[in-house]
């Protein structure tokens, strides 16, 4: 089953918007190092830090976020109550 041209276009535009937001956010923030002692690498990864103490950042790439957003919008559109 082929995807609609509108869904492909929506995914591309949402992906571009996410890239733009991430770029703006990275320009406004500077990397901050957090010093935590005696924590394992797994615990640091769970709380969102890399092994060297810097923030992990985004967990999902923009393409995954865009697909999830389009899937959510499509689900919302199909289940909208027709009145």
mmCIF file of N, CA and C in Angstrom:
data_model
loop_
_atom_site.group_PDB
_atom_site.id
_atom_site.type_symbol
_atom_site.label_atom_id
_atom_site.label_comp_id
_atom_site.label_asym_id
_atom_site.label_seq_id
_atom_site.Cartn_x
_atom_site.Cartn_y
_atom_site.Cartn_z
ATOM 1 N N UNK A 1 0.846 -1.173 0.000
ATOM 2 C CA UNK A 1 0.000 0.000 0.000
ATOM 3 C C UNK A 1 0.892 1.237 0.000
ATOM 4 N N UNK A 2 0.646 2.140 -0.936
ATOM 5 C CA UNK A 2 1.446 3.349 -1.060
ATOM 6 C C UNK A 2 0.915 4.442 -0.176
ATOM 7 N N UNK A 3 1.848 5.247 0.330
ATOM 8 C CA UNK A 3 1.430 6.375 1.153
ATOM 9 C C UNK A 3 0.955 7.511 0.262
ATOM 10 N N UNK A 4 0.083 8.305 0.818
ATOM 11 C CA UNK A 4 -0.431 9.453 0.106
ATOM 12 C C UNK A 4 0.672 10.499 -0.033
ATOM 13 N N UNK A 5 0.601 11.264 -1.093
ATOM 14 C CA UNK A 5 1.567 12.336 -1.325
ATOM 15 C C UNK A 5 1.482 13.369 -0.211
ATOM 16 N N UNK A 6 0.290 13.612 0.310
ATOM 17 C CA UNK A 6 0.115 14.581 1.388
ATOM 18 C C UNK A 6 0.783 14.120 2.687
ATOM 19 N N UNK A 7 0.735 12.819 2.955
ATOM 20 C CA UNK A 7 1.384 12.300 4.158
ATOM 21 C C UNK A 7 2.897 12.408 4.033
ATOM 22 N N UNK A 8 3.430 12.120 2.859
ATOM 23 C CA UNK A 8 4.871 12.257 2.636
ATOM 24 C C UNK A 8 5.292 13.716 2.776
ATOM 25 N N UNK A 9 4.506 14.624 2.217
ATOM 26 C CA UNK A 9 4.801 16.051 2.321
ATOM 27 C C UNK A 9 4.709 16.522 3.771
ATOM 28 N N UNK A 10 3.699 16.044 4.508
ATOM 29 C CA UNK A 10 3.551 16.430 5.916
ATOM 30 C C UNK A 10 4.728 15.923 6.739
ATOM 31 N N UNK A 11 5.164 14.690 6.485
ATOM 32 C CA UNK A 11 6.316 14.145 7.207
ATOM 33 C C UNK A 11 7.566 14.963 6.932
ATOM 34 N N UNK A 12 7.768 15.345 5.694
ATOM 35 C CA UNK A 12 8.946 16.143 5.331
ATOM 36 C C UNK A 12 8.908 17.518 5.987
ATOM 37 N N UNK A 13 7.753 18.163 5.988
ATOM 38 C CA UNK A 13 7.653 19.484 6.593
ATOM 39 C C UNK A 13 7.809 19.429 8.115
ATOM 40 N N UNK A 14 7.248 18.406 8.748
ATOM 41 C CA UNK A 14 7.401 18.264 10.195
ATOM 42 C C UNK A 14 8.854 17.977 10.544
ATOM 43 N N UNK A 15 9.523 17.147 9.738
ATOM 44 C CA UNK A 15 10.922 16.848 9.971
ATOM 45 C C UNK A 15 11.781 18.114 9.849
ATOM 46 N N UNK A 16 11.486 18.955 8.849
ATOM 47 C CA UNK A 16 12.220 20.213 8.698
ATOM 48 C C UNK A 16 11.968 21.146 9.878
ATOM 49 N N UNK A 17 10.742 21.164 10.370
ATOM 50 C CA UNK A 17 10.421 21.994 11.535
ATOM 51 C C UNK A 17 11.167 21.517 12.777
ATOM 52 N N UNK A 18 11.258 20.217 12.962
ATOM 53 C CA UNK A 18 11.981 19.673 14.116
ATOM 54 C C UNK A 18 13.461 20.005 14.020
ATOM 55 N N UNK A 19 14.049 19.868 12.823
ATOM 56 C CA UNK A 19 15.454 20.240 12.640
ATOM 57 C C UNK A 19 15.668 21.708 12.987
ATOM 58 N N UNK A 20 14.751 22.562 12.541
ATOM 59 C CA UNK A 20 14.865 23.995 12.804
ATOM 60 C C UNK A 20 14.787 24.291 14.308
ATOM 61 N N UNK A 21 13.849 23.646 15.006
ATOM 62 C CA UNK A 21 13.727 23.847 16.454
ATOM 63 C C UNK A 21 14.969 23.364 17.192
ATOM 64 N N UNK A 22 15.502 22.212 16.794
ATOM 65 C CA UNK A 22 16.707 21.703 17.448
ATOM 66 C C UNK A 22 17.903 22.620 17.211
ATOM 67 N N UNK A 23 18.012 23.155 16.011
ATOM 68 C CA UNK A 23 19.112 24.065 15.697
ATOM 69 C C UNK A 23 19.018 25.333 16.533
ATOM 70 N N UNK A 24 17.811 25.883 16.669
ATOM 71 C CA UNK A 24 17.625 27.078 17.485
ATOM 72 C C UNK A 24 17.931 26.799 18.953
ATOM 73 N N UNK A 25 17.500 25.635 19.442
ATOM 74 C CA UNK A 25 17.722 25.293 20.841
ATOM 75 C C UNK A 25 19.207 25.104 21.125
ATOM 76 N N UNK A 26 19.931 24.459 20.195
ATOM 77 C CA UNK A 26 21.367 24.271 20.376
ATOM 78 C C UNK A 26 22.123 25.589 20.376
ATOM 79 N N UNK A 27 21.666 26.548 19.582
ATOM 80 C CA UNK A 27 22.332 27.842 19.548
ATOM 81 C C UNK A 27 22.111 28.630 20.833
ATOM 82 N N UNK A 28 20.973 28.442 21.484
ATOM 83 C CA UNK A 28 20.679 29.184 22.706
ATOM 84 C C UNK A 28 21.329 28.574 23.942
ATOM 85 N N UNK A 29 21.525 27.275 23.933
ATOM 86 C CA UNK A 29 22.065 26.603 25.115
ATOM 87 C C UNK A 29 23.541 26.294 24.913
ATOM 88 N N UNK A 30 24.258 26.335 25.979
ATOM 89 C CA UNK A 30 25.640 25.877 25.898
ATOM 90 C C UNK A 30 25.754 24.601 26.715
ATOM 91 N N UNK A 31 26.739 23.827 26.413
ATOM 92 C CA UNK A 31 26.893 22.535 27.084
ATOM 93 C C UNK A 31 27.311 22.751 28.528
ATOM 94 N N UNK A 32 26.607 22.137 29.436
ATOM 95 C CA UNK A 32 26.923 22.225 30.855
ATOM 96 C C UNK A 32 27.342 20.840 31.333
ATOM 97 N N UNK A 33 28.398 20.824 32.083
ATOM 98 C CA UNK A 33 28.874 19.554 32.611
ATOM 99 C C UNK A 33 28.412 19.400 34.053
ATOM 100 N N UNK A 34 27.923 18.232 34.367
ATOM 101 C CA UNK A 34 27.431 17.947 35.702
ATOM 102 C C UNK A 34 28.377 16.933 36.335
ATOM 103 N N UNK A 35 28.855 17.249 37.521
ATOM 104 C CA UNK A 35 29.803 16.370 38.211
ATOM 105 C C UNK A 35 29.059 15.519 39.231
ATOM 106 N N UNK A 36 28.885 14.262 38.903
ATOM 107 C CA UNK A 36 28.294 13.299 39.827
ATOM 108 C C UNK A 36 29.341 12.240 40.132
ATOM 109 N N UNK A 37 29.504 11.950 41.369
ATOM 110 C CA UNK A 37 30.533 10.988 41.744
ATOM 111 C C UNK A 37 29.912 9.636 42.061
ATOM 112 N N UNK A 38 30.654 8.612 41.760
ATOM 113 C CA UNK A 38 30.326 7.234 42.139
ATOM 114 C C UNK A 38 28.999 6.748 41.550
ATOM 115 N N UNK A 39 28.741 7.092 40.313
ATOM 116 C CA UNK A 39 27.546 6.573 39.643
ATOM 117 C C UNK A 39 27.972 5.702 38.472
ATOM 118 N N UNK A 40 27.225 4.651 38.237
ATOM 119 C CA UNK A 40 27.537 3.759 37.126
ATOM 120 C C UNK A 40 27.111 4.404 35.809
ATOM 121 N N UNK A 41 27.634 3.862 34.724
ATOM 122 C CA UNK A 41 27.301 4.413 33.400
ATOM 123 C C UNK A 41 25.824 4.212 33.087
ATOM 124 N N UNK A 42 25.258 3.087 33.538
ATOM 125 C CA UNK A 42 23.840 2.819 33.265
ATOM 126 C C UNK A 42 22.945 3.818 34.003
ATOM 127 N N UNK A 43 23.290 4.131 35.241
ATOM 128 C CA UNK A 43 22.506 5.103 36.006
ATOM 129 C C UNK A 43 22.598 6.488 35.377
ATOM 130 N N UNK A 44 23.788 6.864 34.937
ATOM 131 C CA UNK A 44 23.952 8.174 34.311
ATOM 132 C C UNK A 44 23.164 8.252 33.006
ATOM 133 N N UNK A 45 23.147 7.169 32.230
ATOM 134 C CA UNK A 45 22.380 7.150 30.988
ATOM 135 C C UNK A 45 20.883 7.226 31.269
ATOM 136 N N UNK A 46 20.440 6.593 32.362
ATOM 137 C CA UNK A 46 19.028 6.626 32.731
ATOM 138 C C UNK A 46 18.566 8.028 33.117
ATOM 139 N N UNK A 47 19.431 8.803 33.761
ATOM 140 C CA UNK A 47 19.032 10.159 34.152
ATOM 141 C C UNK A 47 19.333 11.194 33.074
ATOM 142 N N UNK A 48 19.857 10.742 31.923
ATOM 143 C CA UNK A 48 20.020 11.629 30.779
ATOM 144 C C UNK A 48 21.388 12.258 30.644
ATOM 145 N N UNK A 49 22.425 11.599 31.172
ATOM 146 C CA UNK A 49 23.779 12.125 31.065
ATOM 147 C C UNK A 49 24.675 11.124 30.349
ATOM 148 N N UNK A 50 25.688 11.660 29.663
ATOM 149 C CA UNK A 50 26.695 10.797 29.070
ATOM 150 C C UNK A 50 27.697 10.420 30.148
ATOM 151 N N UNK A 51 28.623 9.541 29.822
ATOM 152 C CA UNK A 51 29.600 9.072 30.799
ATOM 153 C C UNK A 51 30.497 10.216 31.270
ATOM 154 N N UNK A 52 30.803 11.175 30.374
ATOM 155 C CA UNK A 52 31.678 12.285 30.748
ATOM 156 C C UNK A 52 30.947 13.392 31.498
ATOM 157 N N UNK A 53 29.627 13.281 31.690
ATOM 158 C CA UNK A 53 28.882 14.243 32.498
ATOM 159 C C UNK A 53 28.075 15.256 31.722
ATOM 160 N N UNK A 54 28.140 15.225 30.403
ATOM 161 C CA UNK A 54 27.371 16.169 29.593
ATOM 162 C C UNK A 54 25.979 15.615 29.303
ATOM 163 N N UNK A 55 25.059 16.512 28.987
ATOM 164 C CA UNK A 55 23.681 16.151 28.692
ATOM 165 C C UNK A 55 23.615 15.323 27.412
ATOM 166 N N UNK A 56 22.740 14.317 27.398
ATOM 167 C CA UNK A 56 22.587 13.457 26.231
ATOM 168 C C UNK A 56 21.940 14.223 25.089
ATOM 169 N N UNK A 57 20.968 15.067 25.369
ATOM 170 C CA UNK A 57 20.267 15.805 24.324
ATOM 171 C C UNK A 57 19.006 15.083 23.913
ATOM 172 N N UNK A 58 18.767 15.000 22.638
ATOM 173 C CA UNK A 58 17.561 14.368 22.126
ATOM 174 C C UNK A 58 17.742 12.858 22.062
ATOM 175 N N UNK A 59 16.710 12.121 22.450
ATOM 176 C CA UNK A 59 16.797 10.662 22.444
ATOM 177 C C UNK A 59 16.445 10.072 21.091
ATOM 178 N N UNK A 60 15.553 10.738 20.347
ATOM 179 C CA UNK A 60 15.113 10.220 19.065
ATOM 180 C C UNK A 60 15.549 11.157 17.951
ATOM 181 N N UNK A 61 15.925 10.611 16.798
ATOM 182 C CA UNK A 61 16.259 11.483 15.667
ATOM 183 C C UNK A 61 15.000 12.172 15.133
ATOM 184 N N UNK A 62 15.162 13.287 14.426
ATOM 185 C CA UNK A 62 13.993 14.020 13.911
ATOM 186 C C UNK A 62 13.097 13.202 12.997
ATOM 187 N N UNK A 63 13.655 12.251 12.249
ATOM 188 C CA UNK A 63 12.810 11.455 11.356
ATOM 189 C C UNK A 63 11.830 10.591 12.159
ATOM 190 N N UNK A 64 12.262 10.053 13.285
ATOM 191 C CA UNK A 64 11.374 9.238 14.127
ATOM 192 C C UNK A 64 10.301 10.124 14.750
ATOM 193 N N UNK A 65 10.691 11.321 15.218
ATOM 194 C CA UNK A 65 9.711 12.242 15.788
ATOM 195 C C UNK A 65 8.672 12.650 14.761
ATOM 196 N N UNK A 66 9.118 12.902 13.530
ATOM 197 C CA UNK A 66 8.183 13.310 12.476
ATOM 198 C C UNK A 66 7.196 12.191 12.156
ATOM 199 N N UNK A 67 7.683 10.967 12.081
ATOM 200 C CA UNK A 67 6.786 9.838 11.798
ATOM 201 C C UNK A 67 5.766 9.654 12.908
ATOM 202 N N UNK A 68 6.201 9.808 14.165
ATOM 203 C CA UNK A 68 5.271 9.681 15.280
ATOM 204 C C UNK A 68 4.229 10.793 15.258
ATOM 205 N N UNK A 69 4.650 12.008 14.920
ATOM 206 C CA UNK A 69 3.721 13.133 14.866
ATOM 207 C C UNK A 69 2.688 12.934 13.769
ATOM 208 N N UNK A 70 3.136 12.482 12.600
ATOM 209 C CA UNK A 70 2.201 12.240 11.496
ATOM 210 C C UNK A 70 1.257 11.098 11.851
ATOM 211 N N UNK A 71 1.758 10.048 12.497
ATOM 212 C CA UNK A 71 0.906 8.942 12.911
ATOM 213 C C UNK A 71 -0.150 9.420 13.903
ATOM 214 N N UNK A 72 0.254 10.282 14.840
ATOM 215 C CA UNK A 72 -0.694 10.816 15.814
ATOM 216 C C UNK A 72 -1.748 11.689 15.133
ATOM 217 N N UNK A 73 -1.323 12.551 14.200
ATOM 218 C CA UNK A 73 -2.282 13.405 13.502
ATOM 219 C C UNK A 73 -3.251 12.584 12.658
ATOM 220 N N UNK A 74 -2.739 11.536 12.008
ATOM 221 C CA UNK A 74 -3.604 10.679 11.199
ATOM 222 C C UNK A 74 -4.614 9.970 12.087
ATOM 223 N N UNK A 75 -4.180 9.466 13.236
ATOM 224 C CA UNK A 75 -5.088 8.785 14.177
ATOM 225 C C UNK A 75 -6.135 9.763 14.697
ATOM 226 N N UNK A 76 -5.712 10.980 15.015
ATOM 227 C CA UNK A 76 -6.633 11.994 15.502
ATOM 228 C C UNK A 76 -7.677 12.344 14.441
ATOM 229 N N UNK A 77 -7.250 12.421 13.188
ATOM 230 C CA UNK A 77 -8.167 12.765 12.106
ATOM 231 C C UNK A 77 -9.193 11.652 11.875
ATOM 232 N N UNK A 78 -8.761 10.388 11.904
ATOM 233 C CA UNK A 78 -9.669 9.288 11.627
ATOM 234 C C UNK A 78 -10.680 9.081 12.748
ATOM 235 N N UNK A 79 -10.277 9.356 13.983
ATOM 236 C CA UNK A 79 -11.172 9.112 15.100
ATOM 237 C C UNK A 79 -11.935 10.348 15.545
ATOM 238 N N UNK A 80 -11.863 11.403 14.772
ATOM 239 C CA UNK A 80 -12.590 12.605 15.115
ATOM 240 C C UNK A 80 -14.090 12.348 14.956
ATOM 241 N N UNK A 81 -14.858 12.820 15.926
ATOM 242 C CA UNK A 81 -16.298 12.597 15.921
ATOM 243 C C UNK A 81 -16.933 13.506 14.875
ATOM 244 N N UNK A 82 -17.670 12.914 13.965
ATOM 245 C CA UNK A 82 -18.337 13.668 12.895
ATOM 246 C C UNK A 82 -19.680 14.161 13.425
ATOM 247 N N UNK A 83 -19.823 15.470 13.560
ATOM 248 C CA UNK A 83 -21.092 16.008 14.035
ATOM 249 C C UNK A 83 -21.657 16.991 13.045
#
